[in-house]
Amino acid sequence: MLTLREPAPTRAGMTFHQMLERIRYEGAYPTRERAEHVAHAVLAALGRQLTGEERADLATCLPPEAALVLTGQIPDGQPLTGWGFVKELATRTGGTPATTRWDTGAVLDAVGHLAGPGLLNRILTQLPPGYALLFGRAEHIQAA
């Protein structure tokens, strides 16, 4: 007899279902399906921006389903600023910049929670300006 189990939690203890529920709550989405759609779009866009160890380390912090979306993307040769990220994602999804900014914040809040402060700082150091606000933080300023 087969029994259905909840997928194994990530290192941070969150399953994909729990991640989607957090995104649904943060984004005030009416359904889990809407939260999942938004999560896939934002994670794919983030996967096009991250490279190297930060990308690999973030993937290990995410539930497997989310990690596959992130790592299934080929990084872009030209990194986008935070605002460029939102505008490009709005173009891809057909959303407005305002709703896409909202969607991005809801997903990246959960991603930042799973990454933890140390990895999130490394990610923000790698990315161009403007991403800290998308993760719900004050702007990250690199030392000269």
Short mmCIF file of C-alpha atoms in Angstrom, two decimals:
data_model
loop_
_atom_site.label_atom_id
_atom_site.label_comp_id
_atom_site.label_asym_id
_atom_site.label_seq_id
_atom_site.Cartn_x
_atom_site.Cartn_y
_atom_site.Cartn_z
CA MET A 1 0.00 0.00 0.00
CA LEU A 2 1.37 3.39 -1.01
CA THR A 3 1.09 6.31 1.35
CA LEU A 4 1.43 9.89 0.26
CA ARG A 5 3.92 11.89 2.23
CA GLU A 6 4.67 15.57 2.31
CA PRO A 7 7.91 16.15 0.38
CA ALA A 8 11.04 16.36 2.48
CA PRO A 9 11.62 19.78 4.00
CA THR A 10 14.62 21.85 2.95
CA ARG A 11 17.53 22.60 5.20
CA ALA A 12 15.51 25.55 6.53
CA GLY A 13 12.56 23.23 7.17
CA MET A 14 10.14 24.47 4.51
CA THR A 15 8.44 22.33 1.88
CA PHE A 16 7.39 23.70 -1.51
CA HIS A 17 3.78 23.69 -0.35
CA GLN A 18 4.74 25.72 2.74
CA MET A 19 6.77 28.10 0.58
CA LEU A 20 3.76 28.65 -1.67
CA GLU A 21 1.54 29.29 1.34
CA ARG A 22 3.99 31.90 2.58
CA ILE A 23 4.02 33.54 -0.87
CA ARG A 24 0.23 33.36 -1.01
CA TYR A 25 -0.03 35.08 2.37
CA GLU A 26 2.61 37.75 1.65
CA GLY A 27 1.19 38.50 -1.79
CA ALA A 28 -2.47 38.28 -0.69
CA TYR A 29 -3.18 35.93 -3.60
CA PRO A 30 -6.62 34.29 -3.70
CA THR A 31 -5.35 30.82 -4.61
CA ARG A 32 -2.30 28.62 -4.21
CA GLU A 33 -2.24 28.24 -8.00
CA ARG A 34 -1.77 32.00 -8.41
CA ALA A 35 1.04 31.95 -5.83
CA GLU A 36 2.67 29.05 -7.68
CA HIS A 37 2.44 30.86 -11.02
CA VAL A 38 4.08 33.95 -9.52
CA ALA A 39 6.74 31.86 -7.76
CA HIS A 40 7.73 30.12 -10.99
CA ALA A 41 8.00 33.42 -12.90
CA VAL A 42 10.09 35.19 -10.24
CA LEU A 43 12.34 32.20 -9.52
CA ALA A 44 13.02 31.75 -13.24
CA ALA A 45 13.89 35.44 -13.56
CA LEU A 46 16.17 35.23 -10.52
CA GLY A 47 17.82 32.16 -12.03
CA ARG A 48 18.72 34.25 -15.06
CA GLN A 49 20.54 36.75 -12.80
CA LEU A 50 22.45 34.59 -10.31
CA THR A 51 25.67 32.75 -11.03
CA GLY A 52 28.37 30.79 -9.25
CA GLU A 53 28.38 29.65 -5.65
CA GLU A 54 25.53 31.94 -4.63
CA ARG A 55 23.26 30.30 -7.20
CA ALA A 56 24.26 26.79 -6.10
CA ASP A 57 24.01 27.63 -2.40
CA LEU A 58 20.59 29.21 -2.84
CA ALA A 59 19.36 26.15 -4.73
CA THR A 60 20.29 23.94 -1.77
CA CYS A 61 18.24 26.17 0.54
CA LEU A 62 15.09 26.00 -1.58
CA PRO A 63 12.59 23.15 -1.79
CA PRO A 64 13.55 20.88 -4.72
CA GLU A 65 10.68 22.10 -6.93
CA ALA A 66 11.77 25.72 -6.50
CA ALA A 67 15.46 24.87 -6.93
CA LEU A 68 14.71 23.25 -10.29
CA VAL A 69 12.99 26.40 -11.53
CA LEU A 70 15.90 28.56 -10.36
CA THR A 71 18.66 26.36 -11.78
CA GLY A 72 16.77 25.52 -14.96
CA GLN A 73 17.61 28.95 -16.34
CA ILE A 74 20.72 30.01 -18.22
CA PRO A 75 22.19 33.14 -16.60
CA ASP A 76 22.00 36.29 -18.72
CA GLY A 77 25.25 37.79 -19.93
CA GLN A 78 24.09 41.28 -18.97
CA PRO A 79 22.89 41.49 -15.35
CA LEU A 80 19.87 43.71 -14.76
CA THR A 81 19.46 46.29 -12.01
CA GLY A 82 16.62 45.66 -9.59
CA TRP A 83 14.30 47.95 -11.56
CA GLY A 84 15.44 46.35 -14.83
CA PHE A 85 14.63 42.95 -13.31
CA VAL A 86 11.07 44.08 -12.54
CA LYS A 87 10.55 45.67 -15.96
CA GLU A 88 11.90 42.62 -17.81
CA LEU A 89 9.73 40.28 -15.74
CA ALA A 90 6.67 42.48 -16.37
CA THR A 91 7.32 42.25 -20.10
CA ARG A 92 7.68 38.46 -19.96
CA THR A 93 4.55 37.92 -17.86
CA GLY A 94 2.35 40.64 -19.35
CA GLY A 95 1.96 42.33 -15.97
CA THR A 96 2.34 45.96 -15.04
CA PRO A 97 5.53 47.10 -13.34
CA ALA A 98 3.54 47.77 -10.15
CA THR A 99 1.96 44.32 -9.93
CA THR A 100 5.21 42.67 -10.95
CA ARG A 101 7.05 44.57 -8.19
CA TRP A 102 4.44 43.27 -5.73
CA ASP A 103 4.82 39.70 -7.03
CA THR A 104 8.60 39.93 -6.86
CA GLY A 105 8.51 41.10 -3.26
CA ALA A 106 6.17 38.31 -2.20
CA VAL A 107 8.42 35.62 -3.69
CA LEU A 108 11.76 37.11 -2.73
CA ASP A 109 10.57 37.49 0.87
CA ALA A 110 10.22 33.71 1.05
CA VAL A 111 13.50 33.16 -0.82
CA GLY A 112 15.34 35.50 1.55
CA HIS A 113 13.87 33.72 4.55
CA LEU A 114 15.09 30.37 3.24
CA ALA A 115 18.51 31.73 2.27
CA GLY A 116 19.19 33.32 5.64
CA PRO A 117 21.05 36.57 6.25
CA GLY A 118 24.57 35.36 5.37
CA LEU A 119 23.71 33.93 1.97
CA LEU A 120 21.33 36.78 1.23
CA ASN A 121 24.15 39.27 1.84
CA ARG A 122 26.36 37.33 -0.58
CA ILE A 123 23.57 37.29 -3.18
CA LEU A 124 22.99 41.03 -2.82
CA THR A 125 26.72 41.67 -3.17
CA GLN A 126 26.74 39.73 -6.46
CA LEU A 127 23.66 41.42 -7.96
CA PRO A 128 23.59 44.98 -9.36
CA PRO A 129 21.96 47.77 -7.31
CA GLY A 130 18.25 47.66 -6.55
CA TYR A 131 17.74 44.07 -5.41
CA ALA A 132 17.88 44.66 -1.67
CA LEU A 133 14.55 46.48 -1.80
CA LEU A 134 13.05 43.59 -3.75
CA PHE A 135 14.10 41.28 -0.90
CA GLY A 136 12.50 43.66 1.61
CA ARG A 137 15.78 45.11 2.90
CA ALA A 138 17.33 48.54 2.92
CA GLU A 139 19.58 49.03 -0.08
CA HIS A 140 22.79 47.04 0.21
CA ILE A 141 25.82 49.26 -0.31
CA GLN A 142 29.14 47.67 -1.19
CA ALA A 143 32.27 48.95 0.50
CA ALA A 144 34.69 50.69 -1.81
#
